[in-house]
JSON list of N, CA and C in Angstrom, two decimals:
[
{"chain": "A", "resi": 168, "resn": "UNK", "atom": "N", "xyz": [28.72, 102.69, -41.66]},
{"chain": "A", "resi": 168, "resn": "UNK", "atom": "CA", "xyz": [28.59, 103.54, -40.39]},
{"chain": "A", "resi": 168, "resn": "UNK", "atom": "C", "xyz": [29.15, 102.61, -39.48]},
{"chain": "A", "resi": 169, "resn": "UNK", "atom": "N", "xyz": [28.00, 101.35, -39.22]},
{"chain": "A", "resi": 169, "resn": "UNK", "atom": "CA", "xyz": [27.69, 100.66, -37.90]},
{"chain": "A", "resi": 169, "resn": "UNK", "atom": "C", "xyz": [29.46, 100.13, -37.90]},
{"chain": "A", "resi": 170, "resn": "UNK", "atom": "N", "xyz": [30.09, 99.79, -36.81]},
{"chain": "A", "resi": 170, "resn": "UNK", "atom": "CA", "xyz": [31.33, 98.96, -36.55]},
{"chain": "A", "resi": 170, "resn": "UNK", "atom": "C", "xyz": [32.29, 99.96, -36.44]},
{"chain": "A", "resi": 171, "resn": "UNK", "atom": "N", "xyz": [32.47, 101.29, -36.91]},
{"chain": "A", "resi": 171, "resn": "UNK", "atom": "CA", "xyz": [33.47, 101.99, -36.70]},
{"chain": "A", "resi": 171, "resn": "UNK", "atom": "C", "xyz": [33.94, 102.76, -35.46]},
{"chain": "A", "resi": 172, "resn": "UNK", "atom": "N", "xyz": [32.51, 102.70, -34.62]},
{"chain": "A", "resi": 172, "resn": "UNK", "atom": "CA", "xyz": [32.96, 103.10, -33.23]},
{"chain": "A", "resi": 172, "resn": "UNK", "atom": "C", "xyz": [32.01, 102.51, -32.01]},
{"chain": "A", "resi": 173, "resn": "UNK", "atom": "N", "xyz": [32.89, 101.80, -31.17]},
{"chain": "A", "resi": 173, "resn": "UNK", "atom": "CA", "xyz": [31.63, 101.04, -30.21]},
{"chain": "A", "resi": 173, "resn": "UNK", "atom": "C", "xyz": [31.37, 102.24, -29.28]},
{"chain": "A", "resi": 174, "resn": "UNK", "atom": "N", "xyz": [29.66, 101.88, -28.85]},
{"chain": "A", "resi": 174, "resn": "UNK", "atom": "CA", "xyz": [29.20, 102.84, -28.08]},
{"chain": "A", "resi": 174, "resn": "UNK", "atom": "C", "xyz": [28.78, 101.94, -26.46]},
{"chain": "A", "resi": 175, "resn": "UNK", "atom": "N", "xyz": [29.01, 102.99, -25.44]},
{"chain": "A", "resi": 175, "resn": "UNK", "atom": "CA", "xyz": [29.02, 102.25, -24.54]},
{"chain": "A", "resi": 175, "resn": "UNK", "atom": "C", "xyz": [27.45, 102.16, -24.17]},
{"chain": "A", "resi": 176, "resn": "UNK", "atom": "N", "xyz": [27.00, 101.00, -23.59]},
{"chain": "A", "resi": 176, "resn": "UNK", "atom": "CA", "xyz": [25.33, 100.80, -23.28]},
{"chain": "A", "resi": 176, "resn": "UNK", "atom": "C", "xyz": [25.41, 100.49, -21.98]},
{"chain": "A", "resi": 177, "resn": "UNK", "atom": "N", "xyz": [24.36, 101.42, -21.36]},
{"chain": "A", "resi": 177, "resn": "UNK", "atom": "CA", "xyz": [24.07, 101.54, -19.74]},
{"chain": "A", "resi": 177, "resn": "UNK", "atom": "C", "xyz": [22.81, 101.04, -19.77]},
{"chain": "A", "resi": 178, "resn": "UNK", "atom": "N", "xyz": [22.39, 99.95, -19.12]},
{"chain": "A", "resi": 178, "resn": "UNK", "atom": "CA", "xyz": [20.85, 99.96, -18.80]},
{"chain": "A", "resi": 178, "resn": "UNK", "atom": "C", "xyz": [20.63, 100.07, -17.07]},
{"chain": "A", "resi": 179, "resn": "UNK", "atom": "N", "xyz": [19.49, 101.08, -17.19]},
{"chain": "A", "resi": 179, "resn": "UNK", "atom": "CA", "xyz": [19.54, 101.75, -15.60]},
{"chain": "A", "resi": 179, "resn": "UNK", "atom": "C", "xyz": [18.16, 100.83, -15.41]},
{"chain": "A", "resi": 180, "resn": "UNK", "atom": "N", "xyz": [18.20, 100.51, -14.38]},
{"chain": "A", "resi": 180, "resn": "UNK", "atom": "CA", "xyz": [17.01, 99.50, -13.66]},
{"chain": "A", "resi": 180, "resn": "UNK", "atom": "C", "xyz": [16.52, 99.87, -12.35]},
{"chain": "A", "resi": 181, "resn": "UNK", "atom": "N", "xyz": [15.40, 100.52, -11.95]},
{"chain": "A", "resi": 181, "resn": "UNK", "atom": "CA", "xyz": [14.98, 100.93, -10.57]},
{"chain": "A", "resi": 181, "resn": "UNK", "atom": "C", "xyz": [14.40, 99.59, -9.75]},
{"chain": "A", "resi": 182, "resn": "UNK", "atom": "N", "xyz": [14.48, 98.56, -10.05]},
{"chain": "A", "resi": 182, "resn": "UNK", "atom": "CA", "xyz": [14.19, 97.44, -9.16]},
{"chain": "A", "resi": 182, "resn": "UNK", "atom": "C", "xyz": [15.47, 96.81, -8.32]},
{"chain": "A", "resi": 183, "resn": "UNK", "atom": "N", "xyz": [15.17, 97.23, -7.24]},
{"chain": "A", "resi": 183, "resn": "UNK", "atom": "CA", "xyz": [16.27, 96.62, -6.49]},
{"chain": "A", "resi": 183, "resn": "UNK", "atom": "C", "xyz": [16.33, 95.10, -6.24]},
{"chain": "A", "resi": 184, "resn": "UNK", "atom": "N", "xyz": [15.41, 94.29, -6.03]},
{"chain": "A", "resi": 184, "resn": "UNK", "atom": "CA", "xyz": [15.62, 92.65, -6.17]},
{"chain": "A", "resi": 184, "resn": "UNK", "atom": "C", "xyz": [15.87, 92.40, -7.17]},
{"chain": "A", "resi": 185, "resn": "UNK", "atom": "N", "xyz": [15.67, 92.75, -8.65]},
{"chain": "A", "resi": 185, "resn": "UNK", "atom": "CA", "xyz": [16.00, 92.46, -9.77]},
{"chain": "A", "resi": 185, "resn": "UNK", "atom": "C", "xyz": [17.60, 92.48, -9.86]},
{"chain": "A", "resi": 186, "resn": "UNK", "atom": "N", "xyz": [17.99, 93.61, -9.87]},
{"chain": "A", "resi": 186, "resn": "UNK", "atom": "CA", "xyz": [19.20, 94.25, -9.76]},
{"chain": "A", "resi": 186, "resn": "UNK", "atom": "C", "xyz": [20.08, 93.11, -8.28]},
{"chain": "A", "resi": 187, "resn": "UNK", "atom": "N", "xyz": [19.90, 92.73, -7.67]},
{"chain": "A", "resi": 187, "resn": "UNK", "atom": "CA", "xyz": [20.62, 92.18, -6.69]},
{"chain": "A", "resi": 187, "resn": "UNK", "atom": "C", "xyz": [20.42, 90.86, -7.18]},
{"chain": "A", "resi": 188, "resn": "UNK", "atom": "N", "xyz": [19.46, 90.17, -8.23]},
{"chain": "A", "resi": 188, "resn": "UNK", "atom": "CA", "xyz": [19.09, 88.81, -8.69]},
{"chain": "A", "resi": 188, "resn": "UNK", "atom": "C", "xyz": [20.34, 89.01, -9.55]},
{"chain": "A", "resi": 189, "resn": "UNK", "atom": "N", "xyz": [20.59, 89.89, -10.99]},
{"chain": "A", "resi": 189, "resn": "UNK", "atom": "CA", "xyz": [21.39, 89.94, -11.79]},
{"chain": "A", "resi": 189, "resn": "UNK", "atom": "C", "xyz": [23.09, 90.03, -11.03]},
{"chain": "A", "resi": 190, "resn": "UNK", "atom": "N", "xyz": [22.89, 90.43, -10.03]},
{"chain": "A", "resi": 190, "resn": "UNK", "atom": "CA", "xyz": [24.56, 90.75, -9.41]},
{"chain": "A", "resi": 190, "resn": "UNK", "atom": "C", "xyz": [25.12, 89.44, -8.96]},
{"chain": "A", "resi": 191, "resn": "UNK", "atom": "N", "xyz": [24.14, 88.87, -8.42]},
{"chain": "A", "resi": 191, "resn": "UNK", "atom": "CA", "xyz": [24.33, 87.29, -7.53]},
{"chain": "A", "resi": 191, "resn": "UNK", "atom": "C", "xyz": [24.14, 86.28, -8.52]},
{"chain": "A", "resi": 192, "resn": "UNK", "atom": "N", "xyz": [23.73, 86.34, -9.82]},
{"chain": "A", "resi": 192, "resn": "UNK", "atom": "CA", "xyz": [23.34, 85.19, -10.27]},
{"chain": "A", "resi": 192, "resn": "UNK", "atom": "C", "xyz": [22.20, 84.13, -10.02]},
{"chain": "A", "resi": 193, "resn": "UNK", "atom": "N", "xyz": [21.36, 84.63, -9.02]},
{"chain": "A", "resi": 193, "resn": "UNK", "atom": "CA", "xyz": [20.75, 83.83, -8.27]},
{"chain": "A", "resi": 193, "resn": "UNK", "atom": "C", "xyz": [19.19, 84.05, -8.52]},
{"chain": "A", "resi": 194, "resn": "UNK", "atom": "N", "xyz": [18.35, 83.50, -8.75]},
{"chain": "A", "resi": 194, "resn": "UNK", "atom": "CA", "xyz": [16.75, 84.23, -9.07]},
{"chain": "A", "resi": 194, "resn": "UNK", "atom": "C", "xyz": [16.43, 83.69, -7.55]},
{"chain": "A", "resi": 195, "resn": "UNK", "atom": "N", "xyz": [15.33, 84.76, -7.14]},
{"chain": "A", "resi": 195, "resn": "UNK", "atom": "CA", "xyz": [14.98, 84.43, -5.77]},
{"chain": "A", "resi": 195, "resn": "UNK", "atom": "C", "xyz": [13.62, 83.78, -5.92]},
{"chain": "A", "resi": 196, "resn": "UNK", "atom": "N", "xyz": [13.12, 83.32, -7.17]},
{"chain": "A", "resi": 196, "resn": "UNK", "atom": "CA", "xyz": [12.13, 82.98, -7.12]},
{"chain": "A", "resi": 196, "resn": "UNK", "atom": "C", "xyz": [12.39, 80.80, -7.93]},
{"chain": "A", "resi": 197, "resn": "UNK", "atom": "N", "xyz": [11.73, 80.55, -8.87]},
{"chain": "A", "resi": 197, "resn": "UNK", "atom": "CA", "xyz": [11.91, 78.84, -9.13]},
{"chain": "A", "resi": 197, "resn": "UNK", "atom": "C", "xyz": [12.86, 78.91, -10.43]},
{"chain": "A", "resi": 198, "resn": "UNK", "atom": "N", "xyz": [12.85, 77.40, -10.64]},
{"chain": "A", "resi": 198, "resn": "UNK", "atom": "CA", "xyz": [14.30, 77.43, -11.80]},
{"chain": "A", "resi": 198, "resn": "UNK", "atom": "C", "xyz": [13.98, 77.94, -13.01]},
{"chain": "A", "resi": 199, "resn": "UNK", "atom": "N", "xyz": [12.48, 78.29, -13.36]},
{"chain": "A", "resi": 199, "resn": "UNK", "atom": "CA", "xyz": [12.24, 78.63, -14.94]},
{"chain": "A", "resi": 199, "resn": "UNK", "atom": "C", "xyz": [12.93, 79.86, -14.78]},
{"chain": "A", "resi": 200, "resn": "UNK", "atom": "N", "xyz": [12.64, 81.07, -13.77]},
{"chain": "A", "resi": 200, "resn": "UNK", "atom": "CA", "xyz": [13.39, 82.22, -13.48]},
{"chain": "A", "resi": 200, "resn": "UNK", "atom": "C", "xyz": [14.53, 82.16, -13.82]},
{"chain": "A", "resi": 201, "resn": "UNK", "atom": "N", "xyz": [15.41, 81.35, -13.17]},
{"chain": "A", "resi": 201, "resn": "UNK", "atom": "CA", "xyz": [16.76, 81.12, -12.94]},
{"chain": "A", "resi": 201, "resn": "UNK", "atom": "C", "xyz": [17.22, 80.91, -14.30]},
{"chain": "A", "resi": 202, "resn": "UNK", "atom": "N", "xyz": [16.53, 80.46, -15.12]},
{"chain": "A", "resi": 202, "resn": "UNK", "atom": "CA", "xyz": [16.91, 80.39, -16.93]},
{"chain": "A", "resi": 202, "resn": "UNK", "atom": "C", "xyz": [16.64, 81.61, -17.59]},
{"chain": "A", "resi": 203, "resn": "UNK", "atom": "N", "xyz": [15.52, 82.31, -17.39]},
{"chain": "A", "resi": 203, "resn": "UNK", "atom": "CA", "xyz": [15.64, 84.04, -17.75]},
{"chain": "A", "resi": 203, "resn": "UNK", "atom": "C", "xyz": [16.72, 84.63, -16.92]},
{"chain": "A", "resi": 204, "resn": "UNK", "atom": "N", "xyz": [16.72, 84.42, -15.90]},
{"chain": "A", "resi": 204, "resn": "UNK", "atom": "CA", "xyz": [17.60, 85.37, -15.54]},
{"chain": "A", "resi": 204, "resn": "UNK", "atom": "C", "xyz": [19.51, 84.94, -16.11]},
{"chain": "A", "resi": 205, "resn": "UNK", "atom": "N", "xyz": [19.52, 83.93, -16.31]},
{"chain": "A", "resi": 205, "resn": "UNK", "atom": "CA", "xyz": [20.84, 83.54, -16.87]},
{"chain": "A", "resi": 205, "resn": "UNK", "atom": "C", "xyz": [20.79, 83.94, -18.25]},
{"chain": "A", "resi": 206, "resn": "UNK", "atom": "N", "xyz": [19.89, 84.01, -19.15]},
{"chain": "A", "resi": 206, "resn": "UNK", "atom": "CA", "xyz": [19.90, 84.34, -20.50]},
{"chain": "A", "resi": 206, "resn": "UNK", "atom": "C", "xyz": [20.17, 85.79, -20.43]},
{"chain": "A", "resi": 207, "resn": "UNK", "atom": "N", "xyz": [19.77, 86.66, -19.47]},
{"chain": "A", "resi": 207, "resn": "UNK", "atom": "CA", "xyz": [19.58, 87.83, -19.49]},
{"chain": "A", "resi": 207, "resn": "UNK", "atom": "C", "xyz": [20.81, 88.47, -19.29]},
{"chain": "A", "resi": 208, "resn": "UNK", "atom": "N", "xyz": [21.72, 87.93, -18.08]},
{"chain": "A", "resi": 208, "resn": "UNK", "atom": "CA", "xyz": [22.61, 87.92, -17.74]},
{"chain": "A", "resi": 208, "resn": "UNK", "atom": "C", "xyz": [23.97, 87.70, -19.15]},
{"chain": "A", "resi": 209, "resn": "UNK", "atom": "N", "xyz": [23.41, 86.57, -19.90]},
{"chain": "A", "resi": 209, "resn": "UNK", "atom": "CA", "xyz": [24.16, 86.35, -21.02]},
{"chain": "A", "resi": 209, "resn": "UNK", "atom": "C", "xyz": [24.26, 87.62, -22.06]},
{"chain": "A", "resi": 210, "resn": "UNK", "atom": "N", "xyz": [22.89, 88.10, -22.27]},
{"chain": "A", "resi": 210, "resn": "UNK", "atom": "CA", "xyz": [22.73, 88.92, -23.47]},
{"chain": "A", "resi": 210, "resn": "UNK", "atom": "C", "xyz": [23.44, 90.27, -22.83]},
{"chain": "A", "resi": 211, "resn": "UNK", "atom": "N", "xyz": [23.28, 90.45, -21.45]},
{"chain": "A", "resi": 211, "resn": "UNK", "atom": "CA", "xyz": [23.87, 92.08, -21.34]},
{"chain": "A", "resi": 211, "resn": "UNK", "atom": "C", "xyz": [25.49, 91.62, -21.44]},
{"chain": "A", "resi": 212, "resn": "UNK", "atom": "N", "xyz": [25.78, 90.76, -21.03]},
{"chain": "A", "resi": 212, "resn": "UNK", "atom": "CA", "xyz": [27.56, 90.64, -21.30]},
{"chain": "A", "resi": 212, "resn": "UNK", "atom": "C", "xyz": [27.93, 90.49, -22.84]},
{"chain": "A", "resi": 213, "resn": "UNK", "atom": "N", "xyz": [26.86, 89.90, -23.73]},
{"chain": "A", "resi": 213, "resn": "UNK", "atom": "CA", "xyz": [27.36, 90.00, -24.79]},
{"chain": "A", "resi": 213, "resn": "UNK", "atom": "C", "xyz": [27.46, 91.28, -25.42]},
{"chain": "A", "resi": 214, "resn": "UNK", "atom": "N", "xyz": [26.50, 92.26, -24.92]},
{"chain": "A", "resi": 214, "resn": "UNK", "atom": "CA", "xyz": [26.69, 93.66, -25.71]},
{"chain": "A", "resi": 214, "resn": "UNK", "atom": "C", "xyz": [27.47, 94.42, -25.21]},
{"chain": "A", "resi": 215, "resn": "UNK", "atom": "N", "xyz": [28.32, 93.86, -23.89]},
{"chain": "A", "resi": 215, "resn": "UNK", "atom": "CA", "xyz": [29.01, 94.41, -23.25]},
{"chain": "A", "resi": 215, "resn": "UNK", "atom": "C", "xyz": [28.60, 95.71, -22.28]},
{"chain": "A", "resi": 216, "resn": "UNK", "atom": "N", "xyz": [27.25, 95.30, -21.90]},
{"chain": "A", "resi": 216, "resn": "UNK", "atom": "CA", "xyz": [26.92, 96.56, -21.15]},
{"chain": "A", "resi": 216, "resn": "UNK", "atom": "C", "xyz": [26.64, 96.62, -20.24]},
{"chain": "A", "resi": 217, "resn": "UNK", "atom": "N", "xyz": [26.50, 97.58, -19.22]},
{"chain": "A", "resi": 217, "resn": "UNK", "atom": "CA", "xyz": [26.66, 97.60, -17.96]},
{"chain": "A", "resi": 217, "resn": "UNK", "atom": "C", "xyz": [25.25, 98.00, -17.14]},
{"chain": "A", "resi": 218, "resn": "UNK", "atom": "N", "xyz": [24.95, 97.39, -16.15]},
{"chain": "A", "resi": 218, "resn": "UNK", "atom": "CA", "xyz": [23.70, 97.41, -15.60]},
{"chain": "A", "resi": 218, "resn": "UNK", "atom": "C", "xyz": [23.84, 98.44, -14.27]},
{"chain": "A", "resi": 219, "resn": "UNK", "atom": "N", "xyz": [23.21, 99.21, -14.10]},
{"chain": "A", "resi": 219, "resn": "UNK", "atom": "CA", "xyz": [23.31, 100.17, -13.13]},
{"chain": "A", "resi": 219, "resn": "UNK", "atom": "C", "xyz": [21.69, 100.46, -12.36]},
{"chain": "A", "resi": 220, "resn": "UNK", "atom": "N", "xyz": [21.56, 99.98, -11.07]},
{"chain": "A", "resi": 220, "resn": "UNK", "atom": "CA", "xyz": [20.72, 100.64, -10.41]},
{"chain": "A", "resi": 220, "resn": "UNK", "atom": "C", "xyz": [20.41, 102.32, -10.39]},
{"chain": "A", "resi": 221, "resn": "UNK", "atom": "N", "xyz": [19.08, 102.37, -10.26]},
{"chain": "A", "resi": 221, "resn": "UNK", "atom": "CA", "xyz": [18.62, 103.85, -10.23]},
{"chain": "A", "resi": 221, "resn": "UNK", "atom": "C", "xyz": [17.43, 104.20, -9.43]},
{"chain": "A", "resi": 222, "resn": "UNK", "atom": "N", "xyz": [17.51, 105.03, -8.42]},
{"chain": "A", "resi": 222, "resn": "UNK", "atom": "CA", "xyz": [16.42, 105.44, -7.98]},
{"chain": "A", "resi": 222, "resn": "UNK", "atom": "C", "xyz": [15.35, 105.45, -8.55]},
{"chain": "A", "resi": 223, "resn": "UNK", "atom": "N", "xyz": [13.88, 104.99, -8.23]},
{"chain": "A", "resi": 223, "resn": "UNK", "atom": "CA", "xyz": [12.47, 105.14, -9.24]},
{"chain": "A", "resi": 223, "resn": "UNK", "atom": "C", "xyz": [12.51, 106.77, -9.28]},
{"chain": "A", "resi": 224, "resn": "UNK", "atom": "N", "xyz": [12.81, 107.55, -8.51]},
{"chain": "A", "resi": 224, "resn": "UNK", "atom": "CA", "xyz": [12.35, 108.98, -8.87]},
{"chain": "A", "resi": 224, "resn": "UNK", "atom": "C", "xyz": [13.31, 109.62, -9.53]},
{"chain": "A", "resi": 225, "resn": "UNK", "atom": "N", "xyz": [14.32, 108.97, -9.84]},
{"chain": "A", "resi": 225, "resn": "UNK", "atom": "CA", "xyz": [15.25, 109.54, -10.61]},
{"chain": "A", "resi": 225, "resn": "UNK", "atom": "C", "xyz": [15.02, 108.79, -12.28]},
{"chain": "A", "resi": 226, "resn": "UNK", "atom": "N", "xyz": [14.42, 108.05, -12.28]},
{"chain": "A", "resi": 226, "resn": "UNK", "atom": "CA", "xyz": [14.07, 107.24, -13.38]},
{"chain": "A", "resi": 226, "resn": "UNK", "atom": "C", "xyz": [13.25, 108.30, -14.34]},
{"chain": "A", "resi": 227, "resn": "UNK", "atom": "N", "xyz": [14.04, 108.46, -15.74]},
{"chain": "A", "resi": 227, "resn": "UNK", "atom": "CA", "xyz": [12.93, 109.35, -16.53]},
{"chain": "A", "resi": 227, "resn": "UNK", "atom": "C", "xyz": [12.54, 108.75, -17.33]},
{"chain": "A", "resi": 228, "resn": "UNK", "atom": "N", "xyz": [12.36, 107.26, -17.62]},
{"chain": "A", "resi": 228, "resn": "UNK", "atom": "CA", "xyz": [11.90, 106.42, -18.57]},
{"chain": "A", "resi": 228, "resn": "UNK", "atom": "C", "xyz": [10.86, 105.85, -17.79]},
{"chain": "A", "resi": 229, "resn": "UNK", "atom": "N", "xyz": [9.94, 105.47, -18.52]},
{"chain": "A", "resi": 229, "resn": "UNK", "atom": "CA", "xyz": [8.64, 104.17, -18.09]},
{"chain": "A", "resi": 229, "resn": "UNK", "atom": "C", "xyz": [9.10, 102.81, -18.82]},
{"chain": "A", "resi": 230, "resn": "UNK", "atom": "N", "xyz": [8.04, 101.90, -18.52]},
{"chain": "A", "resi": 230, "resn": "UNK", "atom": "CA", "xyz": [8.10, 100.39, -18.84]},
{"chain": "A", "resi": 230, "resn": "UNK", "atom": "C", "xyz": [8.22, 100.31, -20.19]},
{"chain": "A", "resi": 231, "resn": "UNK", "atom": "N", "xyz": [7.94, 101.60, -21.18]},
{"chain": "A", "resi": 231, "resn": "UNK", "atom": "CA", "xyz": [7.50, 102.14, -22.67]},
{"chain": "A", "resi": 231, "resn": "UNK", "atom": "C", "xyz": [8.74, 102.37, -23.11]},
{"chain": "A", "resi": 232, "resn": "UNK", "atom": "N", "xyz": [9.90, 102.78, -22.08]},
{"chain": "A", "resi": 232, "resn": "UNK", "atom": "CA", "xyz": [10.95, 103.78, -22.40]},
{"chain": "A", "resi": 232, "resn": "UNK", "atom": "C", "xyz": [10.39, 105.11, -23.08]},
{"chain": "A", "resi": 233, "resn": "UNK", "atom": "N", "xyz": [9.13, 105.59, -22.37]},
{"chain": "A", "resi": 233, "resn": "UNK", "atom": "CA", "xyz": [8.84, 107.18, -22.89]},
{"chain": "A", "resi": 233, "resn": "UNK", "atom": "C", "xyz": [9.47, 107.91, -21.86]},
{"chain": "A", "resi": 234, "resn": "UNK", "atom": "N", "xyz": [10.11, 108.90, -22.02]},
{"chain": "A", "resi": 234, "resn": "UNK", "atom": "CA", "xyz": [9.87, 110.14, -21.07]},
{"chain": "A", "resi": 234, "resn": "UNK", "atom": "C", "xyz": [9.19, 109.96, -20.17]},
{"chain": "A", "resi": 235, "resn": "UNK", "atom": "N", "xyz": [9.43, 110.32, -18.66]},
{"chain": "A", "resi": 235, "resn": "UNK", "atom": "CA", "xyz": [8.48, 110.07, -17.94]},
{"chain": "A", "resi": 235, "resn": "UNK", "atom": "C", "xyz": [8.89, 111.28, -16.56]},
{"chain": "A", "resi": 236, "resn": "UNK", "atom": "N", "xyz": [8.08, 112.24, -16.70]},
{"chain": "A", "resi": 236, "resn": "UNK", "atom": "CA", "xyz": [8.18, 113.53, -16.00]},
{"chain": "A", "resi": 236, "resn": "UNK", "atom": "C", "xyz": [7.44, 113.14, -14.41]},
{"chain": "A", "resi": 237, "resn": "UNK", "atom": "N", "xyz": [7.96, 114.18, -13.50]},
{"chain": "A", "resi": 237, "resn": "UNK", "atom": "CA", "xyz": [7.42, 113.99, -12.24]},
{"chain": "A", "resi": 237, "resn": "UNK", "atom": "C", "xyz": [5.43, 114.62, -12.54]},
{"chain": "A", "resi": 238, "resn": "UNK", "atom": "N", "xyz": [4.45, 113.94, -12.35]},
{"chain": "A", "resi": 238, "resn": "UNK", "atom": "CA", "xyz": [3.20, 114.44, -12.25]},
{"chain": "A", "resi": 238, "resn": "UNK", "atom": "C", "xyz": [2.74, 113.98, -13.94]},
{"chain": "A", "resi": 239, "resn": "UNK", "atom": "N", "xyz": [3.48, 113.48, -14.52]},
{"chain": "A", "resi": 239, "resn": "UNK", "atom": "CA", "xyz": [2.88, 113.23, -16.41]},
{"chain": "A", "resi": 239, "resn": "UNK", "atom": "C", "xyz": [3.61, 112.24, -17.07]},
{"chain": "A", "resi": 240, "resn": "UNK", "atom": "N", "xyz": [3.71, 112.44, -18.12]},
{"chain": "A", "resi": 240, "resn": "UNK", "atom": "CA", "xyz": [4.48, 111.67, -19.16]},
{"chain": "A", "resi": 240, "resn": "UNK", "atom": "C", "xyz": [4.36, 112.35, -20.19]},
{"chain": "A", "resi": 241, "resn": "UNK", "atom": "N", "xyz": [5.10, 111.94, -20.98]},
{"chain": "A", "resi": 241, "resn": "UNK", "atom": "CA", "xyz": [5.51, 112.50, -22.49]},
{"chain": "A", "resi": 241, "resn": "UNK", "atom": "C", "xyz": [5.25, 111.43, -23.74]},
{"chain": "A", "resi": 242, "resn": "UNK", "atom": "N", "xyz": [4.32, 111.42, -24.29]},
{"chain": "A", "resi": 242, "resn": "UNK", "atom": "CA", "xyz": [4.16, 110.37, -25.23]},
{"chain": "A", "resi": 242, "resn": "UNK", "atom": "C", "xyz": [5.31, 110.65, -26.57]}
]
């Protein structure tokens, strides 16, 4: 079943600074974070994924990828 059809992967991020660092390829902190950023960029490319910024108010998932609704959260 796997391998018959490619799936488009989109990673939504609501962190503007992290999105900017991903796009520029330059970490805004130390050399350790530069290595982490380069690894992340590499993995996104391997997946063929797109990274898209989304406003936090429109983001329907929290850090644990649970559905997050205004005023509450669904487990």
